[in-house]
CSV table of C-alpha atoms in Angstrom, one decimal:
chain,number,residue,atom,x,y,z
A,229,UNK,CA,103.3,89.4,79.0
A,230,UNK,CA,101.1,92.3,78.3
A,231,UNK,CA,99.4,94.2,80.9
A,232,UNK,CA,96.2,91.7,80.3
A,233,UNK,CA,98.5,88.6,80.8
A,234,UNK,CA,100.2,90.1,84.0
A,235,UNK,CA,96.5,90.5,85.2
A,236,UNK,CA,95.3,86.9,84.4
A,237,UNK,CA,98.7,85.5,86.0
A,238,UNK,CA,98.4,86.9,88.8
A,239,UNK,CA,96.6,85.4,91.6
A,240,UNK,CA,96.1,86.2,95.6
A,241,UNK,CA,98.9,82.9,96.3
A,242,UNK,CA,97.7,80.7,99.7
A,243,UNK,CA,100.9,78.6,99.6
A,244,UNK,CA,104.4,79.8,98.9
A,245,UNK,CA,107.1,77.3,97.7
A,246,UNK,CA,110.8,77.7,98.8
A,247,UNK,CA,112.7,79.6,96.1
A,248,UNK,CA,113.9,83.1,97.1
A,249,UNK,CA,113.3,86.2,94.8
A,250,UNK,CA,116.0,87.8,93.6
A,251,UNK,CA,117.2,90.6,94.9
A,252,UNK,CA,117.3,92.7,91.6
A,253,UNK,CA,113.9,92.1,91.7
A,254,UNK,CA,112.9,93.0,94.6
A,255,UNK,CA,114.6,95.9,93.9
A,256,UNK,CA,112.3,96.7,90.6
A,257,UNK,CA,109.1,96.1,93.0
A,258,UNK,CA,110.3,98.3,95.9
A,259,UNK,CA,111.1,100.8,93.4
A,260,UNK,CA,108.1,100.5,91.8
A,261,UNK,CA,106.3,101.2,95.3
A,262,UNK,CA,108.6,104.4,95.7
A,263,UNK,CA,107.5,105.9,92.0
A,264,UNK,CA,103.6,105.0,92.9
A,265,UNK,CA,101.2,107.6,93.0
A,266,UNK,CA,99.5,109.2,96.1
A,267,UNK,CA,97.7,112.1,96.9
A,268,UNK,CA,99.6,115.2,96.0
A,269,UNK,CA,102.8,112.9,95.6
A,270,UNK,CA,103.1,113.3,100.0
A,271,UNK,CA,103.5,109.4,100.4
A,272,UNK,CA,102.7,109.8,103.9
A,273,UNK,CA,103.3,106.0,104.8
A,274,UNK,CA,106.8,104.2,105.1
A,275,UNK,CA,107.4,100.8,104.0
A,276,UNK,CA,109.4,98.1,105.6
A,277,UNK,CA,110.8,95.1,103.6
A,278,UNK,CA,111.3,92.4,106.3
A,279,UNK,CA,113.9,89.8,105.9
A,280,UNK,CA,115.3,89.4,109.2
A,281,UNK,CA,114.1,85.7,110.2
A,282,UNK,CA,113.6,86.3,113.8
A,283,UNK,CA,111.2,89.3,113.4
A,284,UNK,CA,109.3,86.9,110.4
A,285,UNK,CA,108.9,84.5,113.2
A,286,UNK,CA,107.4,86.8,115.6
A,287,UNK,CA,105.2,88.4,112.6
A,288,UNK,CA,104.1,84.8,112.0
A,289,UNK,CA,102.7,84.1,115.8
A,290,UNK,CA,101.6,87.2,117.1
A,291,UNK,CA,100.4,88.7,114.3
A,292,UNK,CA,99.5,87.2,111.0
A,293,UNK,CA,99.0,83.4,111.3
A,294,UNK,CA,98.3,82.7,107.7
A,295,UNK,CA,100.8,80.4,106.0
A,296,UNK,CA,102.4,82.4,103.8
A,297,UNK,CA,104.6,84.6,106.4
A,298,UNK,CA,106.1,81.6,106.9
A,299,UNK,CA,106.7,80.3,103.4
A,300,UNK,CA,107.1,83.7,101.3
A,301,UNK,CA,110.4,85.0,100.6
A,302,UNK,CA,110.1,88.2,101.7
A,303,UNK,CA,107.2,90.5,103.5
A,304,UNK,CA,106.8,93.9,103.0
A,305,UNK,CA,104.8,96.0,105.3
A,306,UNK,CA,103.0,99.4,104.0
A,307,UNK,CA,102.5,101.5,107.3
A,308,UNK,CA,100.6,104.8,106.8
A,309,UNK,CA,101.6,108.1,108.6
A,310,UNK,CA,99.5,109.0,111.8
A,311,UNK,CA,99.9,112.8,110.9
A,312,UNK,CA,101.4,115.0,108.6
A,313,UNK,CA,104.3,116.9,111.0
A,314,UNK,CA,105.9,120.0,110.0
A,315,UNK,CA,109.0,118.7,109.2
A,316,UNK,CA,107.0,116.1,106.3
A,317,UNK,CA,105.4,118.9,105.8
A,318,UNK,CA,108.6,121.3,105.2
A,319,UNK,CA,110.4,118.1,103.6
A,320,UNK,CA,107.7,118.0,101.1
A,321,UNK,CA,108.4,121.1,99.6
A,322,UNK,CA,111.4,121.1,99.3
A,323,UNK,CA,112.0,118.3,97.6
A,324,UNK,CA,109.7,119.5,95.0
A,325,UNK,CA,111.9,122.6,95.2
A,326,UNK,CA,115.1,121.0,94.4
A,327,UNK,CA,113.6,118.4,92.3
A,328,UNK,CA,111.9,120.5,89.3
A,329,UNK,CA,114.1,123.9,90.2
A,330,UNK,CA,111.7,125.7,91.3
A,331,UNK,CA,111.1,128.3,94.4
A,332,UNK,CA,109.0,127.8,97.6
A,333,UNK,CA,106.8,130.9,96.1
A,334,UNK,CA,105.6,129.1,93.4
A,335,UNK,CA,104.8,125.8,95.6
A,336,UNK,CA,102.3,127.9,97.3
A,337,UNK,CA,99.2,126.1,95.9
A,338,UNK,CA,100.7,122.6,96.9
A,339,UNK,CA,101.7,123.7,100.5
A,340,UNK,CA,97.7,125.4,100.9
A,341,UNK,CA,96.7,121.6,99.6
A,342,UNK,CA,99.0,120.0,102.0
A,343,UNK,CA,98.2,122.2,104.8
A,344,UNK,CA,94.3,121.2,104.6
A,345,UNK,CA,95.5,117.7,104.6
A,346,UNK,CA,97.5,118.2,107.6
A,347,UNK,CA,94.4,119.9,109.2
A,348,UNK,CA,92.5,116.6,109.5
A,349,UNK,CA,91.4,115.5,112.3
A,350,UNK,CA,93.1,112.5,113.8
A,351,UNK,CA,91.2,109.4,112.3
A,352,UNK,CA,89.8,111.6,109.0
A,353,UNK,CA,93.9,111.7,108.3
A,354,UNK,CA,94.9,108.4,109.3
A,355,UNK,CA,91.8,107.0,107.3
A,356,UNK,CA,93.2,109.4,104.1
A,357,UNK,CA,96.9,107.8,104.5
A,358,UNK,CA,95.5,104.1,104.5
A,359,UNK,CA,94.0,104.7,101.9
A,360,UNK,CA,97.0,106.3,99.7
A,361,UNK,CA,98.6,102.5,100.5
A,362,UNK,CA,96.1,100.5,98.8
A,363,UNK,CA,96.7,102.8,95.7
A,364,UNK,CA,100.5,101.6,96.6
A,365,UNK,CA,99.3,98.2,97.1
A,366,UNK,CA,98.1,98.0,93.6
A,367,UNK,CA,100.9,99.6,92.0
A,368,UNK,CA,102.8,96.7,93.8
A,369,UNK,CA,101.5,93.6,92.9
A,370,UNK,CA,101.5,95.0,89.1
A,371,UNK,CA,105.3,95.5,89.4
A,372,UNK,CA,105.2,91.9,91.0
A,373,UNK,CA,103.2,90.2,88.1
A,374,UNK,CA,105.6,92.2,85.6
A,375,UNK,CA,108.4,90.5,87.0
A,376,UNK,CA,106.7,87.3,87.2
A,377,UNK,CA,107.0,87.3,91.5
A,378,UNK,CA,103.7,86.2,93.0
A,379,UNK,CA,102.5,88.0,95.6
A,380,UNK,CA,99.7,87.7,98.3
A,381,UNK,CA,98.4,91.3,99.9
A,382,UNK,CA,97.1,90.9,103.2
A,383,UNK,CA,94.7,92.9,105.6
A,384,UNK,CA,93.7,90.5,107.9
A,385,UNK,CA,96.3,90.6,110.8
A,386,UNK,CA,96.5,91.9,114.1
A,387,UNK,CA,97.8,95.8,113.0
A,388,UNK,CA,98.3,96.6,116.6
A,389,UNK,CA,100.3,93.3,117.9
A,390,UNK,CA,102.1,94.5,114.3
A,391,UNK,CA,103.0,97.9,115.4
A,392,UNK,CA,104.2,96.4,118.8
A,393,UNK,CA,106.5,94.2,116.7
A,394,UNK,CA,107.9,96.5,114.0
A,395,UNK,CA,108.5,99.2,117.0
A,396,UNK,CA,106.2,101.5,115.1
A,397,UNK,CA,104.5,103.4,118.2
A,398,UNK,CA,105.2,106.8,119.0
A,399,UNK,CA,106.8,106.8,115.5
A,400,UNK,CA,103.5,108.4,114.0
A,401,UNK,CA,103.1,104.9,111.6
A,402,UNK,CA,100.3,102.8,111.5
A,403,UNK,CA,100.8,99.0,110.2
A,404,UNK,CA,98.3,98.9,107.3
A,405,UNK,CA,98.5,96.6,104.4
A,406,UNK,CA,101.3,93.5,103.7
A,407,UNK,CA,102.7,91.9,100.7
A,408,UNK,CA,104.3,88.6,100.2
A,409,UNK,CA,106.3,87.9,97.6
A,410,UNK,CA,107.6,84.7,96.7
A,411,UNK,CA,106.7,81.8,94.0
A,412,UNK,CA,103.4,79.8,93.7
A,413,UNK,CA,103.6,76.1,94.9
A,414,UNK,CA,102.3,74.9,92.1
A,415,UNK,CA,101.4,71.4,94.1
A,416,UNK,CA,100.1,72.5,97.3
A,417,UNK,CA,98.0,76.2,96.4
A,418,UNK,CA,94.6,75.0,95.5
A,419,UNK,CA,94.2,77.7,93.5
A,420,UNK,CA,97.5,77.9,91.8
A,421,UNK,CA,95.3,76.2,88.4
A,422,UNK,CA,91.9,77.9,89.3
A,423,UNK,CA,90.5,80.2,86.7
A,424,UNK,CA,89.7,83.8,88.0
A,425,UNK,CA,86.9,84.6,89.2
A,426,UNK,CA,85.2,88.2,88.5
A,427,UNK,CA,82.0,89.8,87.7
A,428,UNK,CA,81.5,90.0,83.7
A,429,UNK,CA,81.9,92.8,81.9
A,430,UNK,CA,78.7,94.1,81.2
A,431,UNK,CA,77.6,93.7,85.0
A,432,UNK,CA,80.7,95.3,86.8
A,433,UNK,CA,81.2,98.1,83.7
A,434,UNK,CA,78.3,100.6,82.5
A,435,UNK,CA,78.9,103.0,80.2
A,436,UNK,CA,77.3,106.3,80.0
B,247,UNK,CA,108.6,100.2,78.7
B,248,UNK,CA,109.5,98.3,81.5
B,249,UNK,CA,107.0,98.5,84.7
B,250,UNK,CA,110.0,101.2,86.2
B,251,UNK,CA,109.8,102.9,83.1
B,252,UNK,CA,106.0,103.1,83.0
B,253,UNK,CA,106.4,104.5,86.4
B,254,UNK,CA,108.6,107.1,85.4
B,255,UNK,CA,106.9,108.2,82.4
B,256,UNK,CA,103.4,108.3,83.8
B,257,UNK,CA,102.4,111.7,86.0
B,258,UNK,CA,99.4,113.3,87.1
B,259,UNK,CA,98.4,115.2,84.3
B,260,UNK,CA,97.4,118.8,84.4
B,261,UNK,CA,96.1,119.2,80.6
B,262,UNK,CA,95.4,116.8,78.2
B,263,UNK,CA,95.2,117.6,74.6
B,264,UNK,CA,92.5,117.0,71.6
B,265,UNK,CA,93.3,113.5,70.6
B,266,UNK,CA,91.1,110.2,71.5
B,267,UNK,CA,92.2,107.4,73.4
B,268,UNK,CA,91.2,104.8,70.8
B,269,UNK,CA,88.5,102.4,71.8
B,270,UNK,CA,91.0,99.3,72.0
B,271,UNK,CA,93.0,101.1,74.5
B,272,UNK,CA,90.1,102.0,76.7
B,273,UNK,CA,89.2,98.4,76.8
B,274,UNK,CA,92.5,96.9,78.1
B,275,UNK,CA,92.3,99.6,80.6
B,276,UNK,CA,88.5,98.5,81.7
B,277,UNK,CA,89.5,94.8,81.6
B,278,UNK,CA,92.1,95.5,84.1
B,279,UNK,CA,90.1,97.6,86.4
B,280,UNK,CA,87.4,94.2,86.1
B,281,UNK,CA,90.4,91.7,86.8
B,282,UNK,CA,92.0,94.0,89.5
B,283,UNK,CA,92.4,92.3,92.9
B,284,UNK,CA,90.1,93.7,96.0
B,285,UNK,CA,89.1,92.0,98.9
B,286,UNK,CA,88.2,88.2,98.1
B,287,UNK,CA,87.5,89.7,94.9
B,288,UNK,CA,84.0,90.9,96.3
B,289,UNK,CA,84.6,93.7,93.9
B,290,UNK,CA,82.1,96.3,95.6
B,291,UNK,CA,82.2,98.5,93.7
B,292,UNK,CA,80.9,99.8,90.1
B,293,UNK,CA,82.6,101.3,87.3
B,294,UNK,CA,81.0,103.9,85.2
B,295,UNK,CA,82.7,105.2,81.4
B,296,UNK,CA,81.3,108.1,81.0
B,297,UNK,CA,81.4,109.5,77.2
B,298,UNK,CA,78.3,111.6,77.6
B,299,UNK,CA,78.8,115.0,77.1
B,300,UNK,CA,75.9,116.2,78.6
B,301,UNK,CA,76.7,114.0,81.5
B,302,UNK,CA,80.4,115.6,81.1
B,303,UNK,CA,79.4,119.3,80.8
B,304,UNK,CA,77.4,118.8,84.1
B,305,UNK,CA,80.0,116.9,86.0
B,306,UNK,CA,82.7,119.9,85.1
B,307,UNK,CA,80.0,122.5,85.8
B,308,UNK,CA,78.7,120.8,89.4
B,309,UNK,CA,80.8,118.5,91.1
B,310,UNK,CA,84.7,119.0,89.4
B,311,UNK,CA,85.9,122.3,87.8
B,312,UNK,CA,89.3,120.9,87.4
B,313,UNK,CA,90.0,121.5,83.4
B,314,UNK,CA,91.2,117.8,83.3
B,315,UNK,CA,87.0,116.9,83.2
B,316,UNK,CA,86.7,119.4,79.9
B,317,UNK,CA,89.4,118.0,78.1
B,318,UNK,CA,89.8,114.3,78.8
B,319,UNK,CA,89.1,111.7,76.2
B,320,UNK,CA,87.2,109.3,78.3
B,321,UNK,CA,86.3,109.8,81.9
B,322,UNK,CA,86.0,106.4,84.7
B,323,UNK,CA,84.4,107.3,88.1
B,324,UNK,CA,84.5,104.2,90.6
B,325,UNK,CA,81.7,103.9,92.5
B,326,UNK,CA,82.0,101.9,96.2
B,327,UNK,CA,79.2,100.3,97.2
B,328,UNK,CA,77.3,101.4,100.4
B,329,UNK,CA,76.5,98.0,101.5
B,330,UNK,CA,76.7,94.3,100.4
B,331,UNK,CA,73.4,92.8,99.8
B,332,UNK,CA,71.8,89.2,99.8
B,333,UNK,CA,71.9,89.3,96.1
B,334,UNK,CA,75.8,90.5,96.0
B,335,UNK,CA,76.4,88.1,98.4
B,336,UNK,CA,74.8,85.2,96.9
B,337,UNK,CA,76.2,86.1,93.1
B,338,UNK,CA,79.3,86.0,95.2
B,339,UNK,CA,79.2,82.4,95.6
B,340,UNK,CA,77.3,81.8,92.5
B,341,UNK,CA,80.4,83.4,90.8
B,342,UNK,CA,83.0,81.4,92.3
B,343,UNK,CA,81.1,77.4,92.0
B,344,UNK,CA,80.3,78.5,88.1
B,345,UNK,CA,84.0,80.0,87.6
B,346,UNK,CA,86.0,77.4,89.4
B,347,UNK,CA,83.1,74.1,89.4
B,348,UNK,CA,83.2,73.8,93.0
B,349,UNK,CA,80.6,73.3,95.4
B,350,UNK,CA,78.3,75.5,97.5
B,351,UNK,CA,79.9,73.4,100.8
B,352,UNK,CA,83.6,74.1,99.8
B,353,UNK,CA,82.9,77.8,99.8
B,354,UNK,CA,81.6,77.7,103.4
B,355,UNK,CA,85.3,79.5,104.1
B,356,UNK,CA,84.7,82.6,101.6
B,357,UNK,CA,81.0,82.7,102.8
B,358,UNK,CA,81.4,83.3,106.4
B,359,UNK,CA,84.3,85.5,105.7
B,360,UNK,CA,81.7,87.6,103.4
B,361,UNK,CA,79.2,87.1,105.9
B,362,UNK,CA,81.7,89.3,108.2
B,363,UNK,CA,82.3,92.2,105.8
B,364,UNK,CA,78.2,92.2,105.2
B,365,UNK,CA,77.9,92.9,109.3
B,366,UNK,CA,80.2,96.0,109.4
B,367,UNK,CA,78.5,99.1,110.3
B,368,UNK,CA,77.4,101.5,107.4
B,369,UNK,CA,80.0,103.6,108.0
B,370,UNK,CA,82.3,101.2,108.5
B,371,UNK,CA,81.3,99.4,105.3
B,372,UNK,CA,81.8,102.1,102.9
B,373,UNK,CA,85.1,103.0,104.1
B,374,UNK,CA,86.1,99.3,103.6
B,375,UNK,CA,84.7,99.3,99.9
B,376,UNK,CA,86.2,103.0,98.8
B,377,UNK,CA,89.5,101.7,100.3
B,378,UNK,CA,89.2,98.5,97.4
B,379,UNK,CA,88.5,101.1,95.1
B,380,UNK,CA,92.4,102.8,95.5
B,381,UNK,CA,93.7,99.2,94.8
B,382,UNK,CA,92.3,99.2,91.6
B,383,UNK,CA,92.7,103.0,91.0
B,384,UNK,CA,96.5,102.1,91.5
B,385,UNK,CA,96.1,98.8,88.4
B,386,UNK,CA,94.3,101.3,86.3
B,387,UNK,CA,96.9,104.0,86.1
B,388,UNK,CA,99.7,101.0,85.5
B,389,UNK,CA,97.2,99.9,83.0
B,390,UNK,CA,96.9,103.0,81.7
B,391,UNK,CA,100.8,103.7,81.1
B,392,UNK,CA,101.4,100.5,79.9
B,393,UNK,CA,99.2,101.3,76.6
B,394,UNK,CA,100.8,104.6,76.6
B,395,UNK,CA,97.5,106.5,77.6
B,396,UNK,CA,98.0,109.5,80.0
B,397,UNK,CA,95.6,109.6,82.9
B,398,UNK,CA,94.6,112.0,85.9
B,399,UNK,CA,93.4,110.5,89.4
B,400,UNK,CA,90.9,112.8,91.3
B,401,UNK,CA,89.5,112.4,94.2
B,402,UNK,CA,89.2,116.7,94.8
B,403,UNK,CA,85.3,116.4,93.6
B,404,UNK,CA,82.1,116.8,95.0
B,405,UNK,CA,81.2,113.3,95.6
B,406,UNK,CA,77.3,114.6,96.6
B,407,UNK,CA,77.1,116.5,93.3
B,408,UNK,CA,78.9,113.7,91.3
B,409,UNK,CA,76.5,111.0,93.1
B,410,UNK,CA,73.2,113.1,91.8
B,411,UNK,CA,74.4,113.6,88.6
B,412,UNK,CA,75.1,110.0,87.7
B,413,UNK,CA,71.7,109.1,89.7
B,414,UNK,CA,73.7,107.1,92.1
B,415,UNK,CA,71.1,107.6,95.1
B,416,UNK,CA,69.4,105.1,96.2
B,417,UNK,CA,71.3,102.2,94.2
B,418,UNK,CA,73.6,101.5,97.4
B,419,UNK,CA,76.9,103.2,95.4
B,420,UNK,CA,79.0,106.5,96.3
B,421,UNK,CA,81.5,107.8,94.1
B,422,UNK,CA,84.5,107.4,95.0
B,423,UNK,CA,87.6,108.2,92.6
B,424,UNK,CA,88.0,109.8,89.0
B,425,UNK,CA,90.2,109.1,86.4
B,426,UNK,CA,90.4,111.6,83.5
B,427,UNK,CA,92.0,109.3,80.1
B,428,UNK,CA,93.5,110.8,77.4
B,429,UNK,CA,97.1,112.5,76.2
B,430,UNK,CA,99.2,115.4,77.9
B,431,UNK,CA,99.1,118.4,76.8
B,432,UNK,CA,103.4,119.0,75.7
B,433,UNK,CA,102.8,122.7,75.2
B,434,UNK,CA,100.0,123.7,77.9
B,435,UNK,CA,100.7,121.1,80.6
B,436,UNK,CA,104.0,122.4,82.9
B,437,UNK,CA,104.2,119.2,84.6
B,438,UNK,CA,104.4,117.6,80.8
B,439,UNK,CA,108.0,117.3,81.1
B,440,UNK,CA,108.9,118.3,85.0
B,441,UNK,CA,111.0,115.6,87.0
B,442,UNK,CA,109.0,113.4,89.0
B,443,UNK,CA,109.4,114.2,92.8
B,444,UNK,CA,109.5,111.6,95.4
B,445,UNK,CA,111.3,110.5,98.6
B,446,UNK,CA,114.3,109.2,98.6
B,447,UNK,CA,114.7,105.6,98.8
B,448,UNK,CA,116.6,105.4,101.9
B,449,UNK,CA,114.5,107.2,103.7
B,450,UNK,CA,111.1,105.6,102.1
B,451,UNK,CA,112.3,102.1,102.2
B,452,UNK,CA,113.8,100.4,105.8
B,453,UNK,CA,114.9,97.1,105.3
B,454,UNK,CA,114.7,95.1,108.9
């Protein structure tokens, strides 16, 4: 499939049917995830790929009622950083030191940039790291389509009942978005046929 | 390429040579910024490809000096919108019977879950739509790399200047996120051919 196809394949899937992904490709998604771009290249999230059926269970009733925790094959949570500490901070640079061979002098532009980020103010910074998820998100369920794994991203759960589940408090994370992966149920996901729905062209693009 | 190997060959890039991104290329990347997923698909947003260079001269001299806005090929801002209105709204629905032959009645679901996004507070609102924005930021830089085009993200701009200059005012949008198309500069660019730098996967991924 081209990157079109992968587009037009993919849709948000409401109903999950029972066979598991492999794990060489979840491995290509998660890696995917890892190589996406954020701001500056901090990643200041962490991501969590859940598999452990107990924890999926308690997901499922305290947090996220919708059908396909149950059904998908495996969940991954993108949880964005609180703050930026000093030792992210530190960590930062140098793994751009060791990674392009270069010294902590001539970082000094990308540790000013990273310092004015870790200067936020509470929300202002935990607003800028959700955000750097849903670039993650999108990066995601492209990797997904490319491997043919559907995939359903999901807001709407309880994030705090989340956090209390995942252990995530006082660990400066913050559940933000999830991604189910699994295959379509071709039988019982209404919309596993439906044509995609989007604004045209000439409404949704200008150019100028 | 591979989706990993898209990954791993695409970077933020500093300096883009002379050469056009052909008009072929620029259209895959448009059509999947128009099929990327957001929120029930409301896609609140508006895209703007901007080839002026009038428009161009004035966005590098007023709202970002970065040299990526002098020597891109093409240049996409994402614009959020500030608000949903009736009309968005009701097109919303309109969209989905035409594109799927459904009725108003079966869409009662989607409406009232619309309904809910309409009632957030301004504030509120906007951060919601700018955070759809980063998904599909995130599907246009895959898109990007998987024609081979090089792109930059920015979101370092004057957003006040950049919302004047396109005459965004008073149309309920707010811009958002840039991306600068064209090809790296081998010779001028140092991050050309520099290692990409990211956590290790270990420490980004926990499996639970």
């Amino acid at each position: 499939m081209n990157f079109i196809e992968m587009m037009n394949w993919r849709y948000s899937v409401k109903h999950f049917n029972s066979e598991k992904v492999s794990q060489d490709k979840i491995d290509i998604i998660l890696e995917a995830i890892r190589l996406a771009p954020t701001s500056m290249g901090l990643q200041a999230m962490k991501v969590f790929l859940i598999e452990d059926e107990i924890l999926l269970k308690e997901i499922g009733e305290k947090s996220c009622i919708q059908p396909q925790i149950k059904e998908c094959s495996h969940l991954i949570l993108l949880a964005a950083r609180e703050d930026l500490t000093d030792e992210e901070l530190n960590e930062f640079i140098k793994r751009n030191m060791d990674s392009r061979n270069v010294s902590e002098e001539s970082l000094s532009g990308s540790k000013s940039m990273a310092l004015s980020v870790q200067k936020k103010d509470k929300s202002e910074f935990l607003d800028w790291s959700m955000r750097q998820t849903y670039i993650v998100l999108g990066i995601a369920l492209a990797a997904a389509a490319s491997e043919k794994v559907d995939a359903t991203p999901m807001k709407g759960f309880n994030a705090q009942a989340m956090d209390e589940i995942m252990n995530l408090k006082g660990k400066g994370l913050a559940s933000s978005l999830l991604i189910a992966l699994g295959y379509r149920d071709e039988e019982n996901d209404p919309y596993a046929n439906s044509p995609k729905v989007r604004k045209a062209k000439d409404e949704f693009i200008e150019v100028k």
